[in-house]
Amino acid sequence: SNVMTLKAVLLAVMALIGIVAITAAATSLETKLAVAVLTIAMFFNFLTEPLKAVFTAFQKAHYYSLIIVTERVIALLAGTYVLMLGKGIVALMSVFVLSYLFAFLVALLIVRIKISAFQLRVNIKEWALLIRKALPFWFTLLFMSIYYRTDTLMLSFMTNFAVVGWYNAAYKVIE
């Protein structure tokens, strides 16, 4: 559909911007690689979201659950293996690429076989309409993200990554 194609194009642009931004940042090579790999992982994760929405819309919650469980089991098993081998952060982030990619492919396969054999289309006029109608939601989410993440950004300028990680781990408990 047009929406899925538009989402893929916008995600690719955002992933490219993210990778360029982290490359320009003054951090270690390992951090740059980890963030670049995680950006690719998030590309597949965000691309899976519309497919999960299709499961919800068609009241196929068992497929939705299957996708989530599959992704998390792969991440858990492969992540544990990578950590036990002591491979490091880049290898661990690569596990997320693997788990999100697999979840995306399974979700895509289920949607195409069980629900709808949709085709990816490009219709620039419809894209412009979709973007124009989605702008209020985009700005709302943008400002909410800024509001809820300003503390992390400020802390990252005042201290090291470890402290920011501890802060965010504790914050996730109440989030």
Coordinates of C-alpha atoms in Angstrom, one line a residue:
S1 CA 0.0 0.0 0.0
N2 CA 1.0 3.6 -0.2
V3 CA 1.2 4.0 3.6
M4 CA 3.7 1.1 3.9
T5 CA 5.8 2.4 1.0
L6 CA 5.8 6.0 2.5
K7 CA 6.7 4.6 5.9
A8 CA 9.6 2.7 4.4
V9 CA 10.9 5.7 2.5
L10 CA 10.6 8.0 5.6
L11 CA 12.3 5.4 7.8
A12 CA 15.1 5.0 5.4
V13 CA 15.7 8.8 5.4
M14 CA 15.5 9.0 9.2
A15 CA 18.0 6.0 9.5
L16 CA 20.4 7.8 7.1
I17 CA 20.1 11.0 9.1
G18 CA 20.7 9.1 12.3
I19 CA 23.8 7.3 11.0
V20 CA 25.2 10.6 9.6
A21 CA 24.5 12.4 12.8
I22 CA 26.2 9.8 15.0
T23 CA 29.2 9.6 12.6
A24 CA 29.6 13.4 13.0
A25 CA 29.4 13.2 16.8
A26 CA 32.5 13.2 18.9
T27 CA 32.2 9.7 20.3
S28 CA 34.2 6.5 20.1
L29 CA 34.2 4.2 17.0
E30 CA 32.5 1.5 19.0
T31 CA 29.7 3.9 20.0
K32 CA 29.2 5.0 16.5
L33 CA 29.0 1.5 15.2
A34 CA 26.6 0.4 18.0
V35 CA 24.3 3.3 17.3
A36 CA 24.5 2.8 13.5
V37 CA 23.6 -0.9 13.9
L38 CA 20.8 -0.1 16.4
T39 CA 19.4 2.4 13.9
I40 CA 19.2 -0.3 11.3
A41 CA 17.4 -2.5 13.9
M42 CA 14.9 0.2 14.7
F43 CA 14.2 0.6 10.9
F44 CA 12.9 -3.0 10.9
N45 CA 11.1 -2.6 14.2
F46 CA 9.2 0.5 13.1
L47 CA 8.5 -1.1 9.7
T48 CA 6.8 -4.0 11.6
E49 CA 4.4 -1.7 13.5
P50 CA 1.9 -1.2 10.6
L51 CA 1.8 -4.9 10.1
K52 CA 1.0 -5.4 13.8
A53 CA -1.7 -2.8 13.4
V54 CA -3.2 -4.9 10.6
F55 CA -3.4 -7.9 13.0
T56 CA -5.2 -5.7 15.6
A57 CA -7.6 -4.3 12.9
F58 CA -8.6 -7.7 11.8
Q59 CA -8.8 -9.1 15.3
K60 CA -5.9 -11.5 14.8
A61 CA -4.3 -10.9 18.2
H62 CA -2.7 -14.4 18.1
Y63 CA -0.5 -13.2 15.2
Y64 CA 0.4 -10.0 17.0
S65 CA 1.5 -12.1 20.0
L66 CA 3.4 -14.5 17.8
I67 CA 5.4 -11.6 16.3
I68 CA 6.3 -10.1 19.7
V69 CA 7.2 -13.4 21.3
T70 CA 9.3 -14.5 18.3
E71 CA 11.2 -11.2 18.3
R72 CA 11.8 -11.3 22.0
V73 CA 12.8 -15.0 22.2
I74 CA 15.3 -14.5 19.4
A75 CA 16.7 -11.4 21.1
L76 CA 16.9 -13.2 24.5
L77 CA 18.6 -16.3 23.2
A78 CA 21.0 -14.7 20.7
G79 CA 21.7 -11.8 23.1
T80 CA 22.5 -14.2 26.0
Y81 CA 24.8 -16.1 23.7
V82 CA 26.6 -13.0 22.5
L83 CA 27.0 -11.7 26.1
M84 CA 28.3 -15.1 27.3
L85 CA 30.9 -15.0 24.5
G86 CA 31.9 -11.5 25.6
K87 CA 31.5 -10.1 22.1
G88 CA 30.7 -6.5 23.0
I89 CA 28.0 -3.9 22.4
V90 CA 28.1 -3.9 18.6
A91 CA 27.5 -7.6 18.5
L92 CA 24.7 -7.2 21.0
M93 CA 23.1 -4.5 18.8
S94 CA 23.4 -6.8 15.8
V95 CA 21.2 -9.3 17.7
F96 CA 18.5 -6.7 17.6
V97 CA 18.9 -6.3 13.8
L98 CA 18.5 -10.1 13.5
S99 CA 15.4 -10.3 15.8
Y100 CA 13.6 -7.3 14.4
L101 CA 14.3 -8.4 10.8
F102 CA 13.0 -11.8 11.5
A103 CA 9.9 -10.4 13.2
F104 CA 9.3 -8.1 10.2
L105 CA 9.6 -10.9 7.7
V106 CA 7.3 -13.2 9.7
A107 CA 4.7 -10.4 10.1
L108 CA 4.9 -9.6 6.4
L109 CA 4.5 -13.2 5.4
I110 CA 1.5 -13.7 7.7
V111 CA -0.2 -10.5 6.5
R112 CA 0.4 -11.5 2.8
I113 CA -0.8 -15.1 3.2
K114 CA -3.6 -14.8 5.8
I115 CA -5.0 -11.3 5.5
S116 CA -4.1 -9.3 2.3
A117 CA -1.7 -9.7 -0.5
F118 CA -1.1 -5.9 -0.7
Q119 CA 1.3 -4.4 -3.1
L120 CA 3.8 -1.6 -2.4
R121 CA 2.7 1.5 -4.4
V122 CA 4.1 5.0 -5.0
N123 CA 1.5 7.7 -5.3
I124 CA 3.1 11.1 -4.6
K125 CA -0.3 12.9 -4.4
E126 CA -1.6 10.5 -1.8
W127 CA 1.7 10.7 0.1
A128 CA 1.4 14.5 0.2
L129 CA -2.2 14.2 1.5
L130 CA -1.2 11.6 4.1
I131 CA 1.7 13.7 5.3
R132 CA -0.4 16.9 5.5
K133 CA -3.1 15.1 7.6
A134 CA -0.5 13.4 9.8
L135 CA 1.5 16.6 10.7
P136 CA -0.5 17.5 13.8
F137 CA 0.2 14.0 15.2
W138 CA 3.8 14.2 14.2
F139 CA 4.3 17.5 16.0
T140 CA 2.5 16.2 19.1
L141 CA 4.8 13.2 19.3
L142 CA 7.8 15.3 18.6
F143 CA 7.1 17.7 21.4
M144 CA 6.2 14.9 23.8
S145 CA 9.5 13.1 23.0
I146 CA 11.4 16.3 23.6
Y147 CA 9.6 16.9 26.8
Y148 CA 10.1 13.4 28.2
R149 CA 13.7 13.1 27.0
T150 CA 15.2 16.5 27.9
D151 CA 16.5 15.2 31.2
T152 CA 18.5 12.5 29.5
L153 CA 19.9 14.9 27.0
M154 CA 20.9 17.4 29.7
L155 CA 22.5 14.6 31.8
S156 CA 24.5 13.3 28.8
F157 CA 26.2 16.8 28.6
M158 CA 26.9 16.8 32.4
T159 CA 28.3 13.2 32.8
N160 CA 29.4 10.1 31.1
F161 CA 27.4 7.4 29.2
A162 CA 27.4 5.0 32.2
V163 CA 25.5 7.4 34.5
V164 CA 23.0 8.2 31.7
G165 CA 22.5 4.5 31.3
W166 CA 21.8 4.0 35.0
Y167 CA 19.4 6.9 35.0
N168 CA 17.5 5.6 32.0
A169 CA 17.4 2.1 33.4
A170 CA 15.9 3.4 36.7
Y171 CA 13.5 5.7 34.7
K172 CA 12.2 2.8 32.6
V173 CA 10.9 1.1 35.8
I174 CA 8.4 3.9 36.3
E175 CA 7.8 4.7 32.6

